PDB file of C-alpha atoms in Angstrom:
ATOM      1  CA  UNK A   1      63.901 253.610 -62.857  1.00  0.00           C
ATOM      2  CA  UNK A   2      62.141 252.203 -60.329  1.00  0.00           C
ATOM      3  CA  UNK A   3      61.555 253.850 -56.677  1.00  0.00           C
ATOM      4  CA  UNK A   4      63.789 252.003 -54.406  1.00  0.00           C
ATOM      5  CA  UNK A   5      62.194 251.639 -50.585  1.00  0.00           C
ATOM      6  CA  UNK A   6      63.367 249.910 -47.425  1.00  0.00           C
ATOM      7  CA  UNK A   7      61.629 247.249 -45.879  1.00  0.00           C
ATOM      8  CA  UNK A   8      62.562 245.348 -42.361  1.00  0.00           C
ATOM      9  CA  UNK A   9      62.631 241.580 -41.837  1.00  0.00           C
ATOM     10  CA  UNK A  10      64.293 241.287 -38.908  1.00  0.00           C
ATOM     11  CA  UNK A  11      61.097 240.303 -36.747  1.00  0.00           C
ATOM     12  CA  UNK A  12      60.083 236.858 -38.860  1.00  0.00           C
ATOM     13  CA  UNK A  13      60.346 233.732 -37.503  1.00  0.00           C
ATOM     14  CA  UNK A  14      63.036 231.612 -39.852  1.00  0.00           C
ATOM     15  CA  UNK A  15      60.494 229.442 -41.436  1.00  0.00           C
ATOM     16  CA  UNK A  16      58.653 232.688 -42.781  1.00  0.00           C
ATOM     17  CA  UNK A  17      61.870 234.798 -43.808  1.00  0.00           C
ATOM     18  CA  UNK A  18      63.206 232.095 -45.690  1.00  0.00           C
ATOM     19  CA  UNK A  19      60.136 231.587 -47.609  1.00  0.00           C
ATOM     20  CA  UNK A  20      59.941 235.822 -47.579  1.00  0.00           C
ATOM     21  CA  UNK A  21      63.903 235.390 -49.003  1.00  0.00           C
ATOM     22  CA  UNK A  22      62.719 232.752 -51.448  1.00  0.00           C
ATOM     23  CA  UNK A  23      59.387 234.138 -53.062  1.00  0.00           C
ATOM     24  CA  UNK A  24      61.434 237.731 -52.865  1.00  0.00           C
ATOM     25  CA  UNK A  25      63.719 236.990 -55.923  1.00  0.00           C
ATOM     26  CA  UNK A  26      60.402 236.531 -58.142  1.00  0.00           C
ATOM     27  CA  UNK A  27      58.331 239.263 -56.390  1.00  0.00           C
ATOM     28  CA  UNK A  28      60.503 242.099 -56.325  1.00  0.00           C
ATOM     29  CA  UNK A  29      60.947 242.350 -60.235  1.00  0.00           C
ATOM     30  CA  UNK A  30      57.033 242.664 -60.418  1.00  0.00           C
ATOM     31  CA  UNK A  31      56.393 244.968 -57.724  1.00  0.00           C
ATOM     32  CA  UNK A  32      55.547 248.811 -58.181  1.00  0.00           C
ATOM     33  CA  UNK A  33      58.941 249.705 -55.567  1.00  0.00           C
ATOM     34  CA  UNK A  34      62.029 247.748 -55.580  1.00  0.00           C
ATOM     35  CA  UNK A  35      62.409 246.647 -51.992  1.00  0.00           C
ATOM     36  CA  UNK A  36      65.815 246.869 -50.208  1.00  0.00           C
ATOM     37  CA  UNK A  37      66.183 244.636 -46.567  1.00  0.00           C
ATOM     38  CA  UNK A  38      67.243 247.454 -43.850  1.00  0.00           C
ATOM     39  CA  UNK A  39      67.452 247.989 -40.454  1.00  0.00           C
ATOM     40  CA  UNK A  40      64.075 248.699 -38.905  1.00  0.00           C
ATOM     41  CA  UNK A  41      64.486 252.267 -38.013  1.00  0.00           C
ATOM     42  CA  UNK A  42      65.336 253.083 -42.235  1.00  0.00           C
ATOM     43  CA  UNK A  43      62.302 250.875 -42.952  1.00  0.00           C
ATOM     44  CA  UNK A  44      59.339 252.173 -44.725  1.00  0.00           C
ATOM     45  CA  UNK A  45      57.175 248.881 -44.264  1.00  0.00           C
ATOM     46  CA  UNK A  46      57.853 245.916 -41.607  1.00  0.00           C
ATOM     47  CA  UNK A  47      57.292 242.574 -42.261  1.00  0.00           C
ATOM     48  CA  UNK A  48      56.272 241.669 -38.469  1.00  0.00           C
ATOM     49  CA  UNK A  49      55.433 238.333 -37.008  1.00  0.00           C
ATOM     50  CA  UNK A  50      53.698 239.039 -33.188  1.00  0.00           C
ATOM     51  CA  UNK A  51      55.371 235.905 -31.578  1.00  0.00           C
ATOM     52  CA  UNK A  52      59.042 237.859 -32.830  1.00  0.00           C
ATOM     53  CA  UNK A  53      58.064 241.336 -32.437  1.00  0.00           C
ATOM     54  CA  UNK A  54      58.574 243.261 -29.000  1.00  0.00           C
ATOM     55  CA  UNK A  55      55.481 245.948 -28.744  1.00  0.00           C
ATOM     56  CA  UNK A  56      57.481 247.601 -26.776  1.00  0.00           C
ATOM     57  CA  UNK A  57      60.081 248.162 -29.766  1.00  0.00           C
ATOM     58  CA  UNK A  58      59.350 251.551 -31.320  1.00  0.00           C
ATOM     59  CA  UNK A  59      58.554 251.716 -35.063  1.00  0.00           C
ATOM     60  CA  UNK A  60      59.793 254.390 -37.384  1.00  0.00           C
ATOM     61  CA  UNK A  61      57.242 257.055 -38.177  1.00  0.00           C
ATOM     62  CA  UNK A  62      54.612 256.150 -40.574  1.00  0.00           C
ATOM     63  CA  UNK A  63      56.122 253.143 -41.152  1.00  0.00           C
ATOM     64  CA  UNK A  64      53.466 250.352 -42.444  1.00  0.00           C
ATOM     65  CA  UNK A  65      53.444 246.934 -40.702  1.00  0.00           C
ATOM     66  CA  UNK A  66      53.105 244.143 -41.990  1.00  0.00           C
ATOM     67  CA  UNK A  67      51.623 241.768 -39.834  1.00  0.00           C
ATOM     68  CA  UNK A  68      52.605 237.490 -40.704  1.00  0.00           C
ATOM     69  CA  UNK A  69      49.229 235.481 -38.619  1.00  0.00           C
ATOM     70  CA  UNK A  70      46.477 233.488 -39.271  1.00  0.00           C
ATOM     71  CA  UNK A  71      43.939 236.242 -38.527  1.00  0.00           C
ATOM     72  CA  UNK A  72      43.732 238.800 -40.766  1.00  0.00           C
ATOM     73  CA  UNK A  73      42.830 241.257 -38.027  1.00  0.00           C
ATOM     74  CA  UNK A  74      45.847 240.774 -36.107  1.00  0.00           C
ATOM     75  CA  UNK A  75      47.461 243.089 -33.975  1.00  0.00           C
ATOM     76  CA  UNK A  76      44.774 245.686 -34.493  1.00  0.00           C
ATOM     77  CA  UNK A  77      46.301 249.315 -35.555  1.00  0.00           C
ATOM     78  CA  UNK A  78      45.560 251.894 -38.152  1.00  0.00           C
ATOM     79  CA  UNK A  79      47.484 251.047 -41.165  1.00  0.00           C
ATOM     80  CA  UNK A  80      48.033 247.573 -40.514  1.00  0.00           C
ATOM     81  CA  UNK A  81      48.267 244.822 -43.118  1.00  0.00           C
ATOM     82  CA  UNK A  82      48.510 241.067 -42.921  1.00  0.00           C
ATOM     83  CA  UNK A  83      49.554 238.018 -44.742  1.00  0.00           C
ATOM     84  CA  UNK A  84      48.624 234.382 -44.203  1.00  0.00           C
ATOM     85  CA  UNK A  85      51.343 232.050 -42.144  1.00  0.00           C
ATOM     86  CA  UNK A  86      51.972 230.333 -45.460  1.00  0.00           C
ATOM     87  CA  UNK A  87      51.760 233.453 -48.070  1.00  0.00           C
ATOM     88  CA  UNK A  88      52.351 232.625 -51.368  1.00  0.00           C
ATOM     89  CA  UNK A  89      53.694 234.704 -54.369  1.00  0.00           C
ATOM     90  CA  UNK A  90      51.005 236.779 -55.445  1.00  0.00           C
ATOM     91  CA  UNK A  91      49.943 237.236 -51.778  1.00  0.00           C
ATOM     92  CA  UNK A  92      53.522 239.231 -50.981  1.00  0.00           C
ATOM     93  CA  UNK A  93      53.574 241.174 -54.410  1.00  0.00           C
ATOM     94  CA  UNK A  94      49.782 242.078 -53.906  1.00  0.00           C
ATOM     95  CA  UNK A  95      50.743 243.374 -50.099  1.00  0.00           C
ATOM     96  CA  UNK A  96      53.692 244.992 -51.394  1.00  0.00           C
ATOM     97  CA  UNK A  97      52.019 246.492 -54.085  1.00  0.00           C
ATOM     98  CA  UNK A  98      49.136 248.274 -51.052  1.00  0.00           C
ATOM     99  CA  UNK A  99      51.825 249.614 -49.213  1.00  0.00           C
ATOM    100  CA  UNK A 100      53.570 250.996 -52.033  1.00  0.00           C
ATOM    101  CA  UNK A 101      50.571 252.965 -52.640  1.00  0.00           C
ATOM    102  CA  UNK A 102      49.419 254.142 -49.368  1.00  0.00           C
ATOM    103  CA  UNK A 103      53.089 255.337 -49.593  1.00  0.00           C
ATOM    104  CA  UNK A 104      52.607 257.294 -52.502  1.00  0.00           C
ATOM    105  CA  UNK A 105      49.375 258.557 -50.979  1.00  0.00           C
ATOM    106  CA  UNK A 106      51.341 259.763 -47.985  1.00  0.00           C
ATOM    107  CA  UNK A 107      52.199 264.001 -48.587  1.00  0.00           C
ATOM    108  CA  UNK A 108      55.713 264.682 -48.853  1.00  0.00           C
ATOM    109  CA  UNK A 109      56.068 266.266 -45.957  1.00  0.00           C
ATOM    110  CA  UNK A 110      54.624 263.106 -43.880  1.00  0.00           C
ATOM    111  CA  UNK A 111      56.824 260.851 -45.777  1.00  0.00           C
ATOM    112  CA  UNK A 112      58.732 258.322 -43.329  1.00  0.00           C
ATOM    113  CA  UNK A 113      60.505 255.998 -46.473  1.00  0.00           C
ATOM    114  CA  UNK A 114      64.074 256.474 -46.806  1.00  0.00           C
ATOM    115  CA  UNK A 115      65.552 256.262 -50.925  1.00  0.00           C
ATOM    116  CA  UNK A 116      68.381 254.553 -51.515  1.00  0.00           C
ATOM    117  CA  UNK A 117      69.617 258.640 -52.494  1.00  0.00           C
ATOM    118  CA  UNK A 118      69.058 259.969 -48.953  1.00  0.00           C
ATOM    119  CA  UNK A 119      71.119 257.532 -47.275  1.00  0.00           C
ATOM    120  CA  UNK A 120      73.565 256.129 -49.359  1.00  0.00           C
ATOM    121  CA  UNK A 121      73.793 256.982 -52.823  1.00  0.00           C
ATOM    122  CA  UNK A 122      75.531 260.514 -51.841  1.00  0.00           C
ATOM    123  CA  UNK A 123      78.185 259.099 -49.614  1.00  0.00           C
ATOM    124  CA  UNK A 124      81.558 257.866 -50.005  1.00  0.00           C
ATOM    125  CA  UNK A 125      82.784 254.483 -48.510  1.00  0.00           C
ATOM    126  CA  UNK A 126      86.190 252.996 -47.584  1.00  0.00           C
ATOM    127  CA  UNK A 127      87.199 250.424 -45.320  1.00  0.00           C
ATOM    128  CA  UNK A 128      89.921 250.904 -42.186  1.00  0.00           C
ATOM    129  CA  UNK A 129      91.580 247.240 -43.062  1.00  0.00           C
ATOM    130  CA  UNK A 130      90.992 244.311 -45.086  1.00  0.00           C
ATOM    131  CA  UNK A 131      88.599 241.771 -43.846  1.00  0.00           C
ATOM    132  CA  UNK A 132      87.215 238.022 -44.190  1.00  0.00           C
ATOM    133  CA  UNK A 133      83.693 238.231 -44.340  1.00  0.00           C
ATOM    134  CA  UNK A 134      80.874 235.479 -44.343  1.00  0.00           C
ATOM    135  CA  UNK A 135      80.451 233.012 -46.715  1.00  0.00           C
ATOM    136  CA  UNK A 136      77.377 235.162 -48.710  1.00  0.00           C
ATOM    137  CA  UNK A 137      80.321 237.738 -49.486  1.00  0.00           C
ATOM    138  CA  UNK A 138      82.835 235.387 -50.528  1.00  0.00           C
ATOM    139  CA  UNK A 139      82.875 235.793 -54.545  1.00  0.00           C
ATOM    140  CA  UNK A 140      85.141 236.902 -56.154  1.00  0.00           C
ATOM    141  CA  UNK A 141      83.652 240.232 -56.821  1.00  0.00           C
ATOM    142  CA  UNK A 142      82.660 241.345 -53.357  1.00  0.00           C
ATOM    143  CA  UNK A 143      86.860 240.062 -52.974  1.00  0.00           C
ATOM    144  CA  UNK A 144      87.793 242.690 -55.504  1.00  0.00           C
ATOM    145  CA  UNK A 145      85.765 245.457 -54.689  1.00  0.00           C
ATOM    146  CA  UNK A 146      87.000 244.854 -50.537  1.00  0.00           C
ATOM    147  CA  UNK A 147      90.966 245.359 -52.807  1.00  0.00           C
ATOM    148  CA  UNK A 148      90.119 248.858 -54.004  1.00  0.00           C
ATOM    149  CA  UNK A 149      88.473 249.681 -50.600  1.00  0.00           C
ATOM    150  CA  UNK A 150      91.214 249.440 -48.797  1.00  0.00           C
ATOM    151  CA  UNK A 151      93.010 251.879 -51.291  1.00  0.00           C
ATOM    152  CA  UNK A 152      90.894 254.516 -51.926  1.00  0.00           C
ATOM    153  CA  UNK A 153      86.743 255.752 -51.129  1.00  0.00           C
ATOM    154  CA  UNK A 154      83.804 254.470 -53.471  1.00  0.00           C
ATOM    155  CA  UNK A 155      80.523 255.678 -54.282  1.00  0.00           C
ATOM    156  CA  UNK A 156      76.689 253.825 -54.683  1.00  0.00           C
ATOM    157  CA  UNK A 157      77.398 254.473 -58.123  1.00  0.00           C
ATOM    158  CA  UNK A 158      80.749 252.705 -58.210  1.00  0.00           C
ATOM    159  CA  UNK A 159      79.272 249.763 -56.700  1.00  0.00           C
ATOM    160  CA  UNK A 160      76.417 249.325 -59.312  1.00  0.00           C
ATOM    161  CA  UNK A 161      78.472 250.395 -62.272  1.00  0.00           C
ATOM    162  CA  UNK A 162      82.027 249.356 -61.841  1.00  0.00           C
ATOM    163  CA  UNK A 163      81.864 246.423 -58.924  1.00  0.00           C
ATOM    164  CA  UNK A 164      78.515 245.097 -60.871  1.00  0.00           C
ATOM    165  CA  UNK A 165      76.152 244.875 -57.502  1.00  0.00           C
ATOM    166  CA  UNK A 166      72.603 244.763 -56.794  1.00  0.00           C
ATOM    167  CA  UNK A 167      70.806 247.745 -55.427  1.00  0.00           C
ATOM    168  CA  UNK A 168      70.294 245.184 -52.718  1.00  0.00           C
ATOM    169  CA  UNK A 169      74.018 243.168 -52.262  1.00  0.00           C
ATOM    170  CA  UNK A 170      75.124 246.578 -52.259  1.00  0.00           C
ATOM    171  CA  UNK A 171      72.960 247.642 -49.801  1.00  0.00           C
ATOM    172  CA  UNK A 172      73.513 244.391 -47.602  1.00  0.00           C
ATOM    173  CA  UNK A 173      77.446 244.462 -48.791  1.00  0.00           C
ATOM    174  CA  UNK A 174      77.794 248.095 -46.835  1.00  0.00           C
ATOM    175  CA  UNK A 175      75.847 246.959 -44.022  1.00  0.00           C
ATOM    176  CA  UNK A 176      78.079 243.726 -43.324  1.00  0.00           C
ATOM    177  CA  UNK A 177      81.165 245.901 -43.411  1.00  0.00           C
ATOM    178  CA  UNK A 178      79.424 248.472 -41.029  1.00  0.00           C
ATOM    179  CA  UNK A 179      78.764 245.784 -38.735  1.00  0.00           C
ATOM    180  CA  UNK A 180      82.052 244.507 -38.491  1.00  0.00           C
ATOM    181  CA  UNK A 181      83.221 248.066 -37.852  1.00  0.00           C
ATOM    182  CA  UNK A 182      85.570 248.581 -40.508  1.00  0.00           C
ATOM    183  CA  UNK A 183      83.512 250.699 -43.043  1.00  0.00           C
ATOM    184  CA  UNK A 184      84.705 254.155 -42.742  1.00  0.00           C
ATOM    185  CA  UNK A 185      81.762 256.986 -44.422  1.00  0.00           C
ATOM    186  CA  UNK A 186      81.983 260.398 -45.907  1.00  0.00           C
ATOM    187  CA  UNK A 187      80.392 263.135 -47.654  1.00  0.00           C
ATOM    188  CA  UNK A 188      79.863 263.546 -51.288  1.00  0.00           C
ATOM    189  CA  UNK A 189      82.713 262.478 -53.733  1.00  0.00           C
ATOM    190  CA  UNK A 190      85.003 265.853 -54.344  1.00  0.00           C
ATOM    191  CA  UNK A 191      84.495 267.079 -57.898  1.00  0.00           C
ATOM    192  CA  UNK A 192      87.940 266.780 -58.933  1.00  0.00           C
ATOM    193  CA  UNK A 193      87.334 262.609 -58.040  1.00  0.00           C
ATOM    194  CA  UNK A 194      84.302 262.952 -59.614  1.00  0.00           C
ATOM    195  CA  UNK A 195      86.031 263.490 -63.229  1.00  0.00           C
ATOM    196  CA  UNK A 196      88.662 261.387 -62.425  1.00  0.00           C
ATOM    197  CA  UNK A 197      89.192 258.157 -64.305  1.00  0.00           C
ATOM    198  CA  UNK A 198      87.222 255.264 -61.942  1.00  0.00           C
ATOM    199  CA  UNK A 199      88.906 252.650 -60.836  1.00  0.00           C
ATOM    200  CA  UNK A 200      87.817 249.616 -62.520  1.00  0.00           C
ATOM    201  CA  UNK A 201      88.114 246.024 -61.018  1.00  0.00           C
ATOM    202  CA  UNK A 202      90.387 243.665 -62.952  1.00  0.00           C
ATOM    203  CA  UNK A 203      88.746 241.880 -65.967  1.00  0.00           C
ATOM    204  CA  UNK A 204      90.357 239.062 -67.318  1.00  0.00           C
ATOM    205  CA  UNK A 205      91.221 239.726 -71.834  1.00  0.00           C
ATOM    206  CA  UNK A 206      89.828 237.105 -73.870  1.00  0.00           C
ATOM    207  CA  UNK A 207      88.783 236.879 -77.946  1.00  0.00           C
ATOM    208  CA  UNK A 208      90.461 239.238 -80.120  1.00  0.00           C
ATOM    209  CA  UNK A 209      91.666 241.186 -77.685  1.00  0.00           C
ATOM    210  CA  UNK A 210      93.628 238.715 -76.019  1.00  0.00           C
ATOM    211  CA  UNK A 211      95.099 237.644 -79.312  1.00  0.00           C
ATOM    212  CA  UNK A 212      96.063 241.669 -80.638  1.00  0.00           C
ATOM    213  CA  UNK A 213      97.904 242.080 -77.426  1.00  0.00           C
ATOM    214  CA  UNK A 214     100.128 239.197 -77.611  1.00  0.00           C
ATOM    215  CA  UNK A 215     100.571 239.587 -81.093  1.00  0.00           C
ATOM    216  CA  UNK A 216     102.077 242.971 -80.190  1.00  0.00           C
ATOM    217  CA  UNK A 217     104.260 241.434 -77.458  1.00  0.00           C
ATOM    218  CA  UNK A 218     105.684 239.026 -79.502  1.00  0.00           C
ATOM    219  CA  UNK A 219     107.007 241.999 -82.433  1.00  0.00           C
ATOM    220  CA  UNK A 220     108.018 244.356 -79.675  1.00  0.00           C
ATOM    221  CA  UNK A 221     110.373 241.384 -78.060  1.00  0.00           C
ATOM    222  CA  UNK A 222     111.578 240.309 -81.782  1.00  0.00           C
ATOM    223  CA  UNK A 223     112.167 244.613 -82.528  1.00  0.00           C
ATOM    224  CA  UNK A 224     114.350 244.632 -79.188  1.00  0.00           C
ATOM    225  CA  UNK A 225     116.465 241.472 -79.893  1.00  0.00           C
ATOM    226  CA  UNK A 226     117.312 242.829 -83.318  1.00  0.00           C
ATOM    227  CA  UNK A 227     118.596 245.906 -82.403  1.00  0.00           C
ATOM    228  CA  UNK A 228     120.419 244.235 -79.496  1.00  0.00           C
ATOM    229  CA  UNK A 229     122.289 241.823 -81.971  1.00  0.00           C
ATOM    230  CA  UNK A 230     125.991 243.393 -83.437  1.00  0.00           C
ATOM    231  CA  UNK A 231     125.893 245.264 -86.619  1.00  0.00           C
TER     232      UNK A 231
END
Protein backbone atom coordinates (compact mmCIF):
# COMPACT_ATOMS: atom_id res chain seq x y z
CA UNK A 1 0.00 0.00 0.00
CA UNK A 2 0.85 3.19 -0.75
CA UNK A 3 2.20 5.95 1.89
CA UNK A 4 -0.64 8.22 2.46
CA UNK A 5 0.59 12.13 3.17
CA UNK A 6 -1.27 15.38 3.75
CA UNK A 7 -1.06 18.17 1.60
CA UNK A 8 -2.79 21.86 2.10
CA UNK A 9 -4.71 23.78 -0.57
CA UNK A 10 -6.28 26.16 1.25
CA UNK A 11 -3.98 29.17 0.02
CA UNK A 12 -4.81 28.84 -4.05
CA UNK A 13 -6.58 31.21 -5.75
CA UNK A 14 -9.98 29.36 -7.25
CA UNK A 15 -8.86 29.33 -10.77
CA UNK A 16 -5.66 27.26 -9.67
CA UNK A 17 -7.42 24.82 -7.05
CA UNK A 18 -9.93 23.90 -9.39
CA UNK A 19 -7.52 23.04 -12.01
CA UNK A 20 -5.26 21.46 -8.79
CA UNK A 21 -8.92 19.50 -8.00
CA UNK A 22 -9.22 18.59 -11.66
CA UNK A 23 -5.64 17.32 -12.79
CA UNK A 24 -5.65 15.66 -8.99
CA UNK A 25 -8.02 12.72 -9.91
CA UNK A 26 -5.38 11.62 -12.73
CA UNK A 27 -2.21 12.58 -10.75
CA UNK A 28 -2.70 11.06 -7.55
CA UNK A 29 -2.99 7.37 -8.90
CA UNK A 30 0.57 7.92 -10.48
CA UNK A 31 2.28 9.58 -7.78
CA UNK A 32 4.92 7.85 -5.37
CA UNK A 33 2.43 9.12 -2.00
CA UNK A 34 -1.23 9.20 -2.15
CA UNK A 35 -2.08 12.76 -1.24
CA UNK A 36 -4.92 13.54 1.24
CA UNK A 37 -6.32 17.59 1.29
CA UNK A 38 -5.83 18.70 5.16
CA UNK A 39 -5.72 21.49 7.18
CA UNK A 40 -2.43 23.33 6.91
CA UNK A 41 -1.01 22.65 10.27
CA UNK A 42 -1.38 18.37 9.40
CA UNK A 43 0.16 19.24 6.01
CA UNK A 44 3.37 17.78 4.91
CA UNK A 45 3.63 19.94 1.60
CA UNK A 46 1.59 23.33 0.78
CA UNK A 47 0.42 24.16 -2.36
CA UNK A 48 0.88 28.13 -1.83
CA UNK A 49 -0.03 30.92 -4.15
CA UNK A 50 1.85 34.44 -2.67
CA UNK A 51 -1.14 36.74 -3.65
CA UNK A 52 -3.37 34.07 -1.05
CA UNK A 53 -0.80 33.28 1.39
CA UNK A 54 -0.27 35.50 4.64
CA UNK A 55 3.75 35.35 5.47
CA UNK A 56 2.84 36.04 8.52
CA UNK A 57 0.84 32.58 8.78
CA UNK A 58 3.14 30.03 10.40
CA UNK A 59 3.89 26.78 8.51
CA UNK A 60 4.12 23.39 10.10
CA UNK A 61 7.65 22.19 10.69
CA UNK A 62 9.47 20.97 7.75
CA UNK A 63 6.67 21.29 5.82
CA UNK A 64 7.59 21.79 1.90
CA UNK A 65 5.93 24.69 0.01
CA UNK A 66 4.83 24.70 -2.89
CA UNK A 67 4.96 27.87 -4.43
CA UNK A 68 1.99 28.55 -7.71
CA UNK A 69 3.94 31.92 -9.84
CA UNK A 70 5.34 32.71 -12.91
CA UNK A 71 8.91 32.84 -11.57
CA UNK A 72 10.34 29.89 -10.67
CA UNK A 73 12.36 31.58 -7.94
CA UNK A 74 9.51 32.84 -6.12
CA UNK A 75 9.27 33.50 -2.65
CA UNK A 76 12.89 32.60 -2.06
CA UNK A 77 13.35 29.91 0.96
CA UNK A 78 15.25 26.74 1.48
CA UNK A 79 13.14 23.96 0.34
CA UNK A 80 10.95 25.77 -1.82
CA UNK A 81 9.37 24.46 -5.02
CA UNK A 82 7.30 26.05 -7.74
CA UNK A 83 4.87 25.38 -10.45
CA UNK A 84 3.89 27.48 -13.45
CA UNK A 85 0.38 29.65 -13.14
CA UNK A 86 -1.03 27.21 -15.66
CA UNK A 87 0.68 23.70 -14.49
CA UNK A 88 -0.27 20.94 -16.34
CA UNK A 89 -0.43 17.16 -15.46
CA UNK A 90 2.93 15.96 -15.53
CA UNK A 91 4.10 19.30 -14.01
CA UNK A 92 1.98 18.47 -10.51
CA UNK A 93 2.88 14.63 -10.51
CA UNK A 94 6.62 15.54 -11.27
CA UNK A 95 6.45 18.24 -8.14
CA UNK A 96 4.68 15.82 -6.15
CA UNK A 97 6.86 13.18 -6.92
CA UNK A 98 10.27 15.82 -5.47
CA UNK A 99 8.61 16.37 -2.42
CA UNK A 100 7.75 12.93 -1.82
CA UNK A 101 11.33 12.27 -1.90
CA UNK A 102 12.94 14.99 -0.04
CA UNK A 103 10.34 13.53 2.42
CA UNK A 104 11.70 10.27 2.44
CA UNK A 105 15.15 11.83 2.66
CA UNK A 106 14.05 13.62 5.80
CA UNK A 107 15.40 11.25 9.21
CA UNK A 108 12.68 9.99 11.18
CA UNK A 109 13.17 11.89 13.86
CA UNK A 110 12.88 15.29 11.69
CA UNK A 111 9.84 14.00 10.07
CA UNK A 112 6.95 16.77 10.04
CA UNK A 113 4.24 14.47 7.63
CA UNK A 114 1.37 13.22 9.44
CA UNK A 115 -0.05 9.30 8.10
CA UNK A 116 -3.35 8.83 7.77
CA UNK A 117 -2.41 6.09 11.06
CA UNK A 118 -1.25 8.87 13.42
CA UNK A 119 -4.23 10.88 13.19
CA UNK A 120 -7.07 9.03 12.27
CA UNK A 121 -6.87 5.55 11.49
CA UNK A 122 -6.62 4.68 15.44
CA UNK A 123 -9.62 6.65 16.52
CA UNK A 124 -13.16 6.06 16.89
CA UNK A 125 -15.89 8.45 15.47
CA UNK A 126 -19.58 9.13 16.24
CA UNK A 127 -21.71 11.94 15.70
CA UNK A 128 -23.82 13.97 18.68
CA UNK A 129 -27.08 14.26 16.18
CA UNK A 130 -28.03 13.71 12.75
CA UNK A 131 -27.20 16.33 10.26
CA UNK A 132 -27.85 17.78 6.57
CA UNK A 133 -24.69 18.32 5.10
CA UNK A 134 -23.60 19.99 1.71
CA UNK A 135 -24.47 18.92 -1.45
CA UNK A 136 -20.75 16.96 -2.04
CA UNK A 137 -22.04 14.63 0.93
CA UNK A 138 -25.39 14.07 -0.24
CA UNK A 139 -25.25 10.30 -1.70
CA UNK A 140 -26.68 7.94 -0.54
CA UNK A 141 -23.74 6.37 1.09
CA UNK A 142 -22.31 9.25 3.05
CA UNK A 143 -26.59 9.19 4.10
CA UNK A 144 -26.12 5.70 5.43
CA UNK A 145 -22.98 5.79 7.04
CA UNK A 146 -24.33 9.48 8.96
CA UNK A 147 -27.54 6.39 10.11
CA UNK A 148 -25.08 4.14 11.92
CA UNK A 149 -23.22 7.22 13.34
CA UNK A 150 -25.71 8.34 15.18
CA UNK A 151 -26.08 4.77 16.77
CA UNK A 152 -22.94 3.63 17.59
CA UNK A 153 -18.72 4.76 17.06
CA UNK A 154 -16.81 3.79 13.71
CA UNK A 155 -13.37 3.30 12.83
CA UNK A 156 -10.96 4.49 9.50
CA UNK A 157 -11.27 1.00 8.79
CA UNK A 158 -15.06 0.89 8.87
CA UNK A 159 -15.22 3.71 6.60
CA UNK A 160 -12.97 2.15 3.82
CA UNK A 161 -14.25 -1.36 4.25
CA UNK A 162 -17.85 -1.33 5.22
CA UNK A 163 -19.14 2.46 4.17
CA UNK A 164 -16.90 1.95 0.78
CA UNK A 165 -14.93 5.56 1.05
CA UNK A 166 -11.90 7.00 -0.30
CA UNK A 167 -8.85 7.45 1.82
CA UNK A 168 -9.66 10.99 0.81
CA UNK A 169 -13.89 11.38 1.10
CA UNK A 170 -13.16 9.82 4.25
CA UNK A 171 -10.74 12.07 5.20
CA UNK A 172 -12.82 15.19 3.90
CA UNK A 173 -16.21 13.25 5.18
CA UNK A 174 -14.70 13.51 9.03
CA UNK A 175 -13.55 16.89 8.53
CA UNK A 176 -17.09 18.29 7.32
CA UNK A 177 -18.69 16.71 10.35
CA UNK A 178 -15.89 18.21 12.63
CA UNK A 179 -16.63 21.46 11.27
CA UNK A 180 -20.12 21.47 11.85
CA UNK A 181 -19.37 20.40 15.42
CA UNK A 182 -21.18 17.32 15.68
CA UNK A 183 -18.36 14.66 15.29
CA UNK A 184 -17.68 13.33 18.64
CA UNK A 185 -13.74 11.36 18.78
CA UNK A 186 -12.25 8.65 20.87
CA UNK A 187 -9.52 6.36 21.51
CA UNK A 188 -8.88 3.06 19.98
CA UNK A 189 -11.91 0.67 19.33
CA UNK A 190 -12.23 -1.68 22.70
CA UNK A 191 -11.21 -5.23 21.84
CA UNK A 192 -14.35 -6.78 22.69
CA UNK A 193 -15.88 -4.23 19.57
CA UNK A 194 -13.09 -5.12 17.79
CA UNK A 195 -14.35 -8.94 17.37
CA UNK A 196 -17.67 -7.96 17.26
CA UNK A 197 -19.74 -8.50 14.16
CA UNK A 198 -19.45 -4.84 12.08
CA UNK A 199 -22.19 -3.19 11.29
CA UNK A 200 -22.76 -3.29 7.70
CA UNK A 201 -24.78 -0.60 5.71
CA UNK A 202 -27.94 -1.91 4.03
CA UNK A 203 -27.42 -3.56 0.57
CA UNK A 204 -30.22 -4.02 -1.50
CA UNK A 205 -30.67 -8.51 -2.61
CA UNK A 206 -30.77 -9.01 -6.17
CA UNK A 207 -30.00 -12.35 -8.63
CA UNK A 208 -30.30 -15.58 -7.01
CA UNK A 209 -30.37 -14.41 -3.88
CA UNK A 210 -33.29 -12.38 -4.19
CA UNK A 211 -35.12 -15.23 -5.83
CA UNK A 212 -33.97 -18.19 -2.86
CA UNK A 213 -35.35 -15.87 -0.29
CA UNK A 214 -38.71 -15.39 -1.62
CA UNK A 215 -38.92 -18.76 -2.67
CA UNK A 216 -38.55 -19.59 1.03
CA UNK A 217 -41.19 -17.01 2.02
CA UNK A 218 -43.63 -18.21 -0.12
CA UNK A 219 -43.33 -22.28 1.47
CA UNK A 220 -43.03 -20.94 4.98
CA UNK A 221 -46.53 -18.85 4.44
CA UNK A 222 -48.14 -22.02 2.49
CA UNK A 223 -46.52 -24.49 5.76
CA UNK A 224 -48.39 -21.98 8.23
CA UNK A 225 -51.80 -21.83 6.41
CA UNK A 226 -51.88 -25.61 6.32
CA UNK A 227 -51.47 -26.27 9.69
CA UNK A 228 -53.86 -23.40 10.49
CA UNK A 229 -56.70 -25.08 8.35
CA UNK A 230 -59.15 -27.80 10.57
CA UNK A 231 -58.16 -31.36 10.56
Amino acid sequence: MRKATFISVSHLAEKEFLRYELLMQIANERTVFRWITSDLKFASVALLDPSVFDPREMLPANCICIWISESPDHPPGRGNMSLPLNFRLQDLINVLDRAALRILDLKIEQIGTHEVSDFVSQRIYRISRWINLGHDFSPIRFQKILAVMTKQSVSWHWLLTYGGLTERDAYMFLDELRKKEVLIEGGELPIALESAQPAYLDQKESGVGMFVKKINQWLGRNRAQELERPQ
